PDB file of C-alpha atoms in Angstrom:
ATOM      1  CA  GLN R  12      13.748   3.429 -14.810  1.00 89.00           C
ATOM      2  CA  VAL R  13      11.394   3.830 -11.613  1.00 92.00           C
ATOM      3  CA  GLN R  14       9.459   0.792 -11.032  1.00 97.00           C
ATOM      4  CA  LEU R  15       6.933  -0.199  -8.080  1.00 98.00           C
ATOM      5  CA  VAL R  16       5.999  -3.934  -8.205  1.00 98.00           C
ATOM      6  CA  GLU R  17       3.083  -5.200  -5.946  1.00 98.00           C
ATOM      7  CA  SER R  18       2.671  -8.683  -4.905  1.00 98.00           C
ATOM      8  CA  GLY R  19       1.004 -10.730  -2.164  1.00 98.00           C
ATOM      9  CA  GLY R  20      -2.756 -10.250  -3.434  1.00 98.00           C
ATOM     10  CA  GLY R  21      -5.177 -13.013  -3.602  1.00 98.00           C
ATOM     11  CA  LEU R  22      -8.475 -14.486  -2.680  1.00 98.00           C
ATOM     12  CA  VAL R  23      -9.146 -15.101   0.923  1.00 98.00           C
ATOM     13  CA  GLN R  24     -12.191 -15.697   3.109  1.00 98.00           C
ATOM     14  CA  ALA R  25     -13.681 -12.826   5.473  1.00 98.00           C
ATOM     15  CA  GLY R  26     -11.561 -12.826   8.698  1.00 98.00           C
ATOM     16  CA  GLY R  27      -8.295 -13.946   6.874  1.00 98.00           C
ATOM     17  CA  SER R  28      -5.018 -12.172   6.344  1.00 98.00           C
ATOM     18  CA  LEU R  29      -2.845 -11.132   3.589  1.00 98.00           C
ATOM     19  CA  ARG R  30       0.496  -9.395   3.450  1.00 98.00           C
ATOM     20  CA  LEU R  31       1.153  -7.128   0.509  1.00 98.00           C
ATOM     21  CA  SER R  32       4.664  -6.156  -0.641  1.00 98.00           C
ATOM     22  CA  CYS R  33       5.806  -3.393  -2.824  1.00 98.00           C
ATOM     23  CA  ALA R  34       9.372  -3.435  -4.137  1.00 98.00           C
ATOM     24  CA  GLY R  35      10.926  -0.336  -5.519  1.00 97.00           C
ATOM     25  CA  SER R  36      13.659   0.145  -7.816  1.00 97.00           C
ATOM     26  CA  GLY R  37      15.426   3.054  -9.844  1.00 95.00           C
ATOM     27  CA  MET R  38      15.128   5.653  -7.215  1.00 93.00           C
ATOM     28  CA  PRO R  39      16.606   6.331  -3.732  1.00 94.00           C
ATOM     29  CA  PHE R  40      13.825   4.398  -1.924  1.00 95.00           C
ATOM     30  CA  SER R  41      14.593   5.471   1.486  1.00 95.00           C
ATOM     31  CA  ARG R  42      13.949   9.106   0.702  1.00 95.00           C
ATOM     32  CA  TYR R  43      10.258   8.474  -0.378  1.00 97.00           C
ATOM     33  CA  LYS R  44       7.048   8.538   1.444  1.00 97.00           C
ATOM     34  CA  MET R  45       5.330   5.402   0.768  1.00 98.00           C
ATOM     35  CA  GLY R  46       1.588   4.504   0.607  1.00 98.00           C
ATOM     36  CA  TRP R  47      -1.058   2.162  -0.231  1.00 98.00           C
ATOM     37  CA  TYR R  48      -4.177   3.067  -2.188  1.00 98.00           C
ATOM     38  CA  ARG R  49      -7.171   0.907  -3.268  1.00 98.00           C
ATOM     39  CA  GLN R  50      -9.832   1.097  -5.803  1.00 98.00           C
ATOM     40  CA  ALA R  51     -13.006  -1.025  -5.827  1.00 97.00           C
ATOM     41  CA  PRO R  52     -15.133  -1.461  -8.968  1.00 92.00           C
ATOM     42  CA  GLY R  53     -17.418   1.668  -9.441  1.00 94.00           C
ATOM     43  CA  LYS R  54     -15.540   3.602  -6.573  1.00 97.00           C
ATOM     44  CA  GLU R  55     -13.017   6.250  -6.678  1.00 97.00           C
ATOM     45  CA  ARG R  56      -9.345   5.498  -5.635  1.00 97.00           C
ATOM     46  CA  GLU R  57      -9.063   5.627  -1.939  1.00 98.00           C
ATOM     47  CA  PHE R  58      -6.191   6.340   0.425  1.00 98.00           C
ATOM     48  CA  VAL R  59      -5.464   3.321   2.711  1.00 98.00           C
ATOM     49  CA  ALA R  60      -2.147   3.890   4.529  1.00 98.00           C
ATOM     50  CA  ALA R  61       1.004   5.855   4.407  1.00 98.00           C
ATOM     51  CA  ILE R  62       4.597   5.787   6.019  1.00 98.00           C
ATOM     52  CA  SER R  63       7.136   8.336   6.359  1.00 96.00           C
ATOM     53  CA  TRP R  64      10.564   8.201   4.490  1.00 93.00           C
ATOM     54  CA  ASN R  65      12.047   7.096   7.876  1.00 91.00           C
ATOM     55  CA  GLY R  66       9.270   4.846   9.029  1.00 93.00           C
ATOM     56  CA  VAL R  67       8.418   7.231  11.809  1.00 94.00           C
ATOM     57  CA  GLY R  68       4.898   8.206  11.388  1.00 96.00           C
ATOM     58  CA  THR R  69       1.928   6.433   9.803  1.00 98.00           C
ATOM     59  CA  ASN R  70      -1.487   7.150   8.676  1.00 98.00           C
ATOM     60  CA  TYR R  71      -4.546   5.040   8.049  1.00 98.00           C
ATOM     61  CA  VAL R  72      -8.132   5.432   6.685  1.00 98.00           C
ATOM     62  CA  ASP R  73     -10.487   4.983   9.530  1.00 98.00           C
ATOM     63  CA  SER R  74     -11.966   2.008   8.171  1.00 98.00           C
ATOM     64  CA  VAL R  75      -8.728  -0.152   8.424  1.00 98.00           C
ATOM     65  CA  LYS R  76      -7.525   1.142  11.589  1.00 98.00           C
ATOM     66  CA  GLY R  77      -6.589  -1.652  14.010  1.00 98.00           C
ATOM     67  CA  ARG R  78      -6.707  -4.108  11.139  1.00 98.00           C
ATOM     68  CA  PHE R  79      -4.020  -2.968   8.667  1.00 98.00           C
ATOM     69  CA  THR R  80      -0.410  -2.192   9.389  1.00 98.00           C
ATOM     70  CA  ILE R  81       2.023  -0.357   7.138  1.00 98.00           C
ATOM     71  CA  SER R  82       5.718  -0.839   7.449  1.00 98.00           C
ATOM     72  CA  ARG R  83       8.928  -0.554   5.395  1.00 97.00           C
ATOM     73  CA  ASP R  84      12.350  -2.178   5.156  1.00 97.00           C
ATOM     74  CA  ASN R  85      14.570   0.509   3.341  1.00 96.00           C
ATOM     75  CA  ALA R  86      17.377  -1.944   3.275  1.00 96.00           C
ATOM     76  CA  LYS R  87      15.190  -4.075   1.064  1.00 97.00           C
ATOM     77  CA  ASN R  88      13.503  -1.295  -0.818  1.00 97.00           C
ATOM     78  CA  THR R  89      10.262  -2.667   0.169  1.00 98.00           C
ATOM     79  CA  VAL R  90       7.020  -1.433   1.793  1.00 98.00           C
ATOM     80  CA  TYR R  91       4.378  -3.821   3.330  1.00 98.00           C
ATOM     81  CA  LEU R  92       0.877  -3.763   4.135  1.00 98.00           C
ATOM     82  CA  GLN R  93      -0.251  -6.389   6.633  1.00 98.00           C
ATOM     83  CA  MET R  94      -4.053  -6.967   6.369  1.00 98.00           C
ATOM     84  CA  ASN R  95      -5.858  -8.837   9.170  1.00 98.00           C
ATOM     85  CA  SER R  96      -9.597  -9.400   9.929  1.00 98.00           C
ATOM     86  CA  LEU R  97     -10.272  -8.872   6.167  1.00 98.00           C
ATOM     87  CA  LYS R  98     -13.814  -7.826   5.221  1.00 98.00           C
ATOM     88  CA  PRO R  99     -15.605  -8.258   1.765  1.00 98.00           C
ATOM     89  CA  GLU R 100     -15.621  -4.304   1.549  1.00 97.00           C
ATOM     90  CA  ASP R 101     -11.819  -4.557   1.493  1.00 98.00           C
ATOM     91  CA  THR R 102     -11.977  -6.089  -1.874  1.00 98.00           C
ATOM     92  CA  ALA R 103     -10.080  -3.892  -4.373  1.00 98.00           C
ATOM     93  CA  ILE R 104      -7.189  -3.481  -6.394  1.00 98.00           C
ATOM     94  CA  TYR R 105      -4.410  -2.315  -4.225  1.00 98.00           C
ATOM     95  CA  TYR R 106      -1.841   0.193  -5.524  1.00 98.00           C
ATOM     96  CA  CYS R 107       1.663   1.093  -4.207  1.00 98.00           C
ATOM     97  CA  ASN R 108       2.569   4.803  -4.230  1.00 97.00           C
ATOM     98  CA  ALA R 109       5.785   6.585  -3.750  1.00 97.00           C
ATOM     99  CA  GLN R 110       6.491  10.340  -3.518  1.00 96.00           C
ATOM    100  CA  PHE R 111       9.332  12.566  -2.926  1.00 94.00           C
ATOM    101  CA  LEU R 112       8.724  15.951  -1.536  1.00 89.00           C
ATOM    102  CA  GLY R 113       6.097  17.752  -3.733  1.00 86.00           C
ATOM    103  CA  SER R 114       6.995  15.804  -6.897  1.00 91.00           C
ATOM    104  CA  GLU R 115       4.660  13.586  -9.032  1.00 94.00           C
ATOM    105  CA  PRO R 116       4.119  10.450  -7.365  1.00 96.00           C
ATOM    106  CA  TYR R 117       4.957   6.908  -8.858  1.00 97.00           C
ATOM    107  CA  TRP R 118       2.314   4.059  -9.036  1.00 97.00           C
ATOM    108  CA  GLY R 119       2.587   0.388  -9.138  1.00 98.00           C
ATOM    109  CA  GLN R 120       0.373  -1.674 -11.465  1.00 97.00           C
ATOM    110  CA  GLY R 121      -1.700  -2.854  -8.590  1.00 98.00           C
ATOM    111  CA  THR R 122      -2.510  -6.302  -7.060  1.00 98.00           C
ATOM    112  CA  GLN R 123      -6.059  -7.768  -6.648  1.00 98.00           C
ATOM    113  CA  VAL R 124      -7.501  -8.547  -3.238  1.00 98.00           C
ATOM    114  CA  THR R 125     -10.613 -10.324  -3.099  1.00 98.00           C
ATOM    115  CA  VAL R 126     -12.307 -11.105   0.078  1.00 98.00           C
ATOM    116  CA  SER R 127     -15.194 -13.493   0.093  1.00 98.00           C
ATOM    117  CA  SER R 128     -18.055 -13.580   2.641  1.00 94.00           C
TER     118      SER R 128
END
């Protein structure tokens, strides 16, 4: 049974930092491209960041470049999202995503990030 479990969300003030984690199980984690997406109330789900299966190659939405860093530790079956200089517009539910080749992706349940002004 494939599971992705996010953790690390919470309430922070603008300018603060959070580190999200996503632990995968039930699949060969190291073979999957991993990503983070977010969805704010009334908005569509938005791509945030992705990292290749071997950790070489990352991609970010423009709004988080220079502030967020995605990384992975395949030995721990975990992907991270370090979020610095948080802004109120970063408030959203953050979802972990895993995809192997062209197959249907897996999704976590999400973790809430709230940034107060």
